[in-house]
Amino acid sequence: MTIREAAEALGCEILQNEFEDSDLQGGYTSDLLSDVMANAKSGAALITIQAHKNTVAVATLAALPAIVVCNSRPVPDDMLASAKDEGIAVLRTAESQYVVSGKLYALLPAGAA
Amino acid sequence: MPILADLHNHSCLSPCGSLELSPRVLAAAAAAKGVGLLALTDHNSALNGPAFAAACVPFGILPLFGMEATTTEEVHVLCLFASLDAALSFGELAYSLLPSFPNDPERMGDQVYLDEEENIVGEVEHYLGAALDLGLEDIGPLVARYGGLVVPAHVDRPAFSMTSQLGFVTDGPWSAVECVRIPSTVLTRGYPLITSSDAHYPEHVGRRPFSLDAETEELAPGGYGRGVSLEALRTALSRRPRS
């Protein structure tokens, strides 16, 4: 399932639209960026409420192609600018990390992590 | 006469800091804004301290050394030392508590440190933007053991602050609490409040210094060459507004 397909299935708005629509390899849910850096697997979507520029930096380092901002958190412009530079998708939803994780887990093929 | 102080500044050592912001550029720009007490607080490293010490001398700026540490909770805390050696020792410990995640200068920025003549003498291998294996409960006592004091950074900011990570300002051995704006938009529970520039680029230097009610002679009782008395600094900070 690609990032755009996942965005549609999850009912997310796409705030940063310039990215390569690659297949999601899984998801990683965390609000501690150092944890994301240490443990997220490349190709996963990052599910978080940490909506700022540093989230993009960590997604870049960990090769995560998409960030799903939960709970309708405000997303600052500099985060979107930096995500555009890096070609990382920024999605947003009113739902919580728990709900988004559960839905994405069910959407992706068995074995995705 | 009160002294203008600025206790939160980065240099080219911080991955997110401008390569243009050398310790000398920082000291010169701060001096031009009238800052008399200046701290260099790169992310999780004090390695530009020697260059910063030398850079402050021609301007007569009183230097403080240390770092902006990232605790396990990803709360930023300023760790300030009067002694360069103490800051460097604490820096060695901090580096050992940092994950062994290599920095990627192309993507994250350079992490270079300089000698007193401002030649690049080294590059830090591990990414300094990561969190230390050191919790907020433990950082104050540990810094105190090395002879320093602690100030939670930008508590009113939406990232890497006590408010963003924990929800509120917690009790601790804080000599002051740094806010972006005073009066603060968050509850600061009676701690003395300061602002500081958090400069990452030359043009940010001196944008938010604060007035410290202390004479230079009181802050540096042994004269400029003997450096700042941390006790005197703590006392002066305790006279800052608390709301």
PDB file of N, CA and C in Angstrom, chain B residues 119-156:
ATOM      1  N   ASN B 119      40.846  27.283  14.022  1.00  0.00           N
ATOM      2  CA  ASN B 119      41.017  26.228  13.024  1.00  0.00           C
ATOM      3  C   ASN B 119      40.163  25.045  13.462  1.00  0.00           C
ATOM      4  N   ILE B 120      39.575  24.349  12.488  1.00  0.00           N
ATOM      5  CA  ILE B 120      38.803  23.142  12.814  1.00  0.00           C
ATOM      6  C   ILE B 120      39.770  22.069  13.288  1.00  0.00           C
ATOM      7  N   VAL B 121      39.576  21.588  14.498  1.00  0.00           N
ATOM      8  CA  VAL B 121      40.478  20.556  15.024  1.00  0.00           C
ATOM      9  C   VAL B 121      39.809  19.188  15.088  1.00  0.00           C
ATOM     10  N   GLY B 122      38.511  19.154  14.942  1.00  0.00           N
ATOM     11  CA  GLY B 122      37.882  17.846  14.999  1.00  0.00           C
ATOM     12  C   GLY B 122      36.410  17.915  14.661  1.00  0.00           C
ATOM     13  N   GLU B 123      35.865  16.739  14.456  1.00  0.00           N
ATOM     14  CA  GLU B 123      34.462  16.602  14.110  1.00  0.00           C
ATOM     15  C   GLU B 123      33.903  15.527  15.040  1.00  0.00           C
ATOM     16  N   VAL B 124      32.757  15.780  15.649  1.00  0.00           N
ATOM     17  CA  VAL B 124      32.179  14.806  16.572  1.00  0.00           C
ATOM     18  C   VAL B 124      31.471  13.727  15.769  1.00  0.00           C
ATOM     19  N   GLU B 125      31.745  12.479  16.100  1.00  0.00           N
ATOM     20  CA  GLU B 125      31.253  11.359  15.291  1.00  0.00           C
ATOM     21  C   GLU B 125      29.755  11.088  15.513  1.00  0.00           C
ATOM     22  N   HIS B 126      29.348  11.003  16.775  1.00  0.00           N
ATOM     23  CA  HIS B 126      27.954  10.641  17.050  1.00  0.00           C
ATOM     24  C   HIS B 126      27.049  11.869  16.985  1.00  0.00           C
ATOM     25  N   TYR B 127      25.809  11.625  16.550  1.00  0.00           N
ATOM     26  CA  TYR B 127      24.852  12.715  16.369  1.00  0.00           C
ATOM     27  C   TYR B 127      24.520  13.381  17.711  1.00  0.00           C
ATOM     28  N   LEU B 128      24.815  14.673  17.823  1.00  0.00           N
ATOM     29  CA  LEU B 128      24.655  15.380  19.096  1.00  0.00           C
ATOM     30  C   LEU B 128      23.205  15.771  19.373  1.00  0.00           C
ATOM     31  N   GLY B 129      22.342  15.623  18.390  1.00  0.00           N
ATOM     32  CA  GLY B 129      20.939  15.979  18.601  1.00  0.00           C
ATOM     33  C   GLY B 129      20.141  14.891  19.307  1.00  0.00           C
ATOM     34  N   ALA B 130      20.770  13.765  19.586  1.00  0.00           N
ATOM     35  CA  ALA B 130      20.050  12.655  20.225  1.00  0.00           C
ATOM     36  C   ALA B 130      19.928  12.899  21.736  1.00  0.00           C
ATOM     37  N   ALA B 131      19.188  12.014  22.398  1.00  0.00           N
ATOM     38  CA  ALA B 131      18.978  12.161  23.842  1.00  0.00           C
ATOM     39  C   ALA B 131      20.016  11.353  24.617  1.00  0.00           C
ATOM     40  N   LEU B 132      20.445  11.908  25.753  1.00  0.00           N
ATOM     41  CA  LEU B 132      21.384  11.206  26.626  1.00  0.00           C
ATOM     42  C   LEU B 132      20.656  10.130  27.425  1.00  0.00           C
ATOM     43  N   ASP B 133      21.395   9.140  27.820  1.00  0.00           N
ATOM     44  CA  ASP B 133      20.846   8.144  28.740  1.00  0.00           C
ATOM     45  C   ASP B 133      20.949   8.719  30.159  1.00  0.00           C
ATOM     46  N   LEU B 134      20.203   9.778  30.390  1.00  0.00           N
ATOM     47  CA  LEU B 134      20.270  10.509  31.656  1.00  0.00           C
ATOM     48  C   LEU B 134      18.932  11.204  31.856  1.00  0.00           C
ATOM     49  N   GLY B 135      18.233  10.828  32.918  1.00  0.00           N
ATOM     50  CA  GLY B 135      16.893  11.350  33.135  1.00  0.00           C
ATOM     51  C   GLY B 135      16.895  12.719  33.811  1.00  0.00           C
ATOM     52  N   LEU B 136      15.766  13.383  33.710  1.00  0.00           N
ATOM     53  CA  LEU B 136      15.602  14.718  34.290  1.00  0.00           C
ATOM     54  C   LEU B 136      15.811  14.714  35.809  1.00  0.00           C
ATOM     55  N   GLU B 137      15.422  13.623  36.458  1.00  0.00           N
ATOM     56  CA  GLU B 137      15.603  13.507  37.909  1.00  0.00           C
ATOM     57  C   GLU B 137      17.092  13.526  38.282  1.00  0.00           C
ATOM     58  N   ASP B 138      17.911  12.985  37.393  1.00  0.00           N
ATOM     59  CA  ASP B 138      19.317  12.755  37.727  1.00  0.00           C
ATOM     60  C   ASP B 138      20.259  13.840  37.241  1.00  0.00           C
ATOM     61  N   ILE B 139      19.803  14.644  36.287  1.00  0.00           N
ATOM     62  CA  ILE B 139      20.750  15.554  35.660  1.00  0.00           C
ATOM     63  C   ILE B 139      21.218  16.660  36.625  1.00  0.00           C
ATOM     64  N   GLY B 140      20.296  17.170  37.442  1.00  0.00           N
ATOM     65  CA  GLY B 140      20.669  18.243  38.369  1.00  0.00           C
ATOM     66  C   GLY B 140      21.759  17.820  39.348  1.00  0.00           C
ATOM     67  N   PRO B 141      21.524  16.720  40.094  1.00  0.00           N
ATOM     68  CA  PRO B 141      22.551  16.263  41.029  1.00  0.00           C
ATOM     69  C   PRO B 141      23.880  15.925  40.340  1.00  0.00           C
ATOM     70  N   LEU B 142      23.804  15.379  39.146  1.00  0.00           N
ATOM     71  CA  LEU B 142      25.041  15.014  38.438  1.00  0.00           C
ATOM     72  C   LEU B 142      25.838  16.260  38.041  1.00  0.00           C
ATOM     73  N   VAL B 143      25.144  17.245  37.505  1.00  0.00           N
ATOM     74  CA  VAL B 143      25.818  18.492  37.122  1.00  0.00           C
ATOM     75  C   VAL B 143      26.388  19.169  38.372  1.00  0.00           C
ATOM     76  N   ALA B 144      25.634  19.120  39.474  1.00  0.00           N
ATOM     77  CA  ALA B 144      26.124  19.722  40.729  1.00  0.00           C
ATOM     78  C   ALA B 144      27.412  19.037  41.178  1.00  0.00           C
ATOM     79  N   ARG B 145      27.480  17.739  40.997  1.00  0.00           N
ATOM     80  CA  ARG B 145      28.690  17.007  41.387  1.00  0.00           C
ATOM     81  C   ARG B 145      29.899  17.479  40.567  1.00  0.00           C
ATOM     82  N   TYR B 146      29.652  17.904  39.351  1.00  0.00           N
ATOM     83  CA  TYR B 146      30.736  18.432  38.511  1.00  0.00           C
ATOM     84  C   TYR B 146      30.938  19.938  38.734  1.00  0.00           C
ATOM     85  N   GLY B 147      30.163  20.500  39.664  1.00  0.00           N
ATOM     86  CA  GLY B 147      30.350  21.913  39.994  1.00  0.00           C
ATOM     87  C   GLY B 147      29.548  22.867  39.143  1.00  0.00           C
ATOM     88  N   GLY B 148      28.484  22.390  38.513  1.00  0.00           N
ATOM     89  CA  GLY B 148      27.703  23.268  37.651  1.00  0.00           C
ATOM     90  C   GLY B 148      26.294  23.502  38.162  1.00  0.00           C
ATOM     91  N   LEU B 149      25.550  24.316  37.450  1.00  0.00           N
ATOM     92  CA  LEU B 149      24.144  24.531  37.781  1.00  0.00           C
ATOM     93  C   LEU B 149      23.270  24.246  36.564  1.00  0.00           C
ATOM     94  N   VAL B 150      21.977  24.024  36.823  1.00  0.00           N
ATOM     95  CA  VAL B 150      21.074  23.622  35.741  1.00  0.00           C
ATOM     96  C   VAL B 150      19.885  24.574  35.607  1.00  0.00           C
ATOM     97  N   VAL B 151      19.511  24.815  34.364  1.00  0.00           N
ATOM     98  CA  VAL B 151      18.393  25.697  34.014  1.00  0.00           C
ATOM     99  C   VAL B 151      17.598  25.014  32.900  1.00  0.00           C
ATOM    100  N   PRO B 152      16.374  24.562  33.166  1.00  0.00           N
ATOM    101  CA  PRO B 152      15.551  24.000  32.083  1.00  0.00           C
ATOM    102  C   PRO B 152      15.386  25.033  30.969  1.00  0.00           C
ATOM    103  N   ALA B 153      15.555  24.589  29.723  1.00  0.00           N
ATOM    104  CA  ALA B 153      15.566  25.514  28.591  1.00  0.00           C
ATOM    105  C   ALA B 153      14.156  25.743  28.046  1.00  0.00           C
ATOM    106  N   HIS B 154      13.935  26.952  27.533  1.00  0.00           N
ATOM    107  CA  HIS B 154      12.710  27.349  26.815  1.00  0.00           C
ATOM    108  C   HIS B 154      11.480  26.513  27.215  1.00  0.00           C
ATOM    109  N   VAL B 155      11.085  26.628  28.482  1.00  0.00           N
ATOM    110  CA  VAL B 155       9.988  25.786  28.986  1.00  0.00           C
ATOM    111  C   VAL B 155       8.650  26.094  28.313  1.00  0.00           C
ATOM    112  N   ASP B 156       8.569  27.252  27.645  1.00  0.00           N
ATOM    113  CA  ASP B 156       7.308  27.629  26.993  1.00  0.00           C
ATOM    114  C   ASP B 156       7.313  27.290  25.500  1.00  0.00           C
TER     115      ASP B 156
END
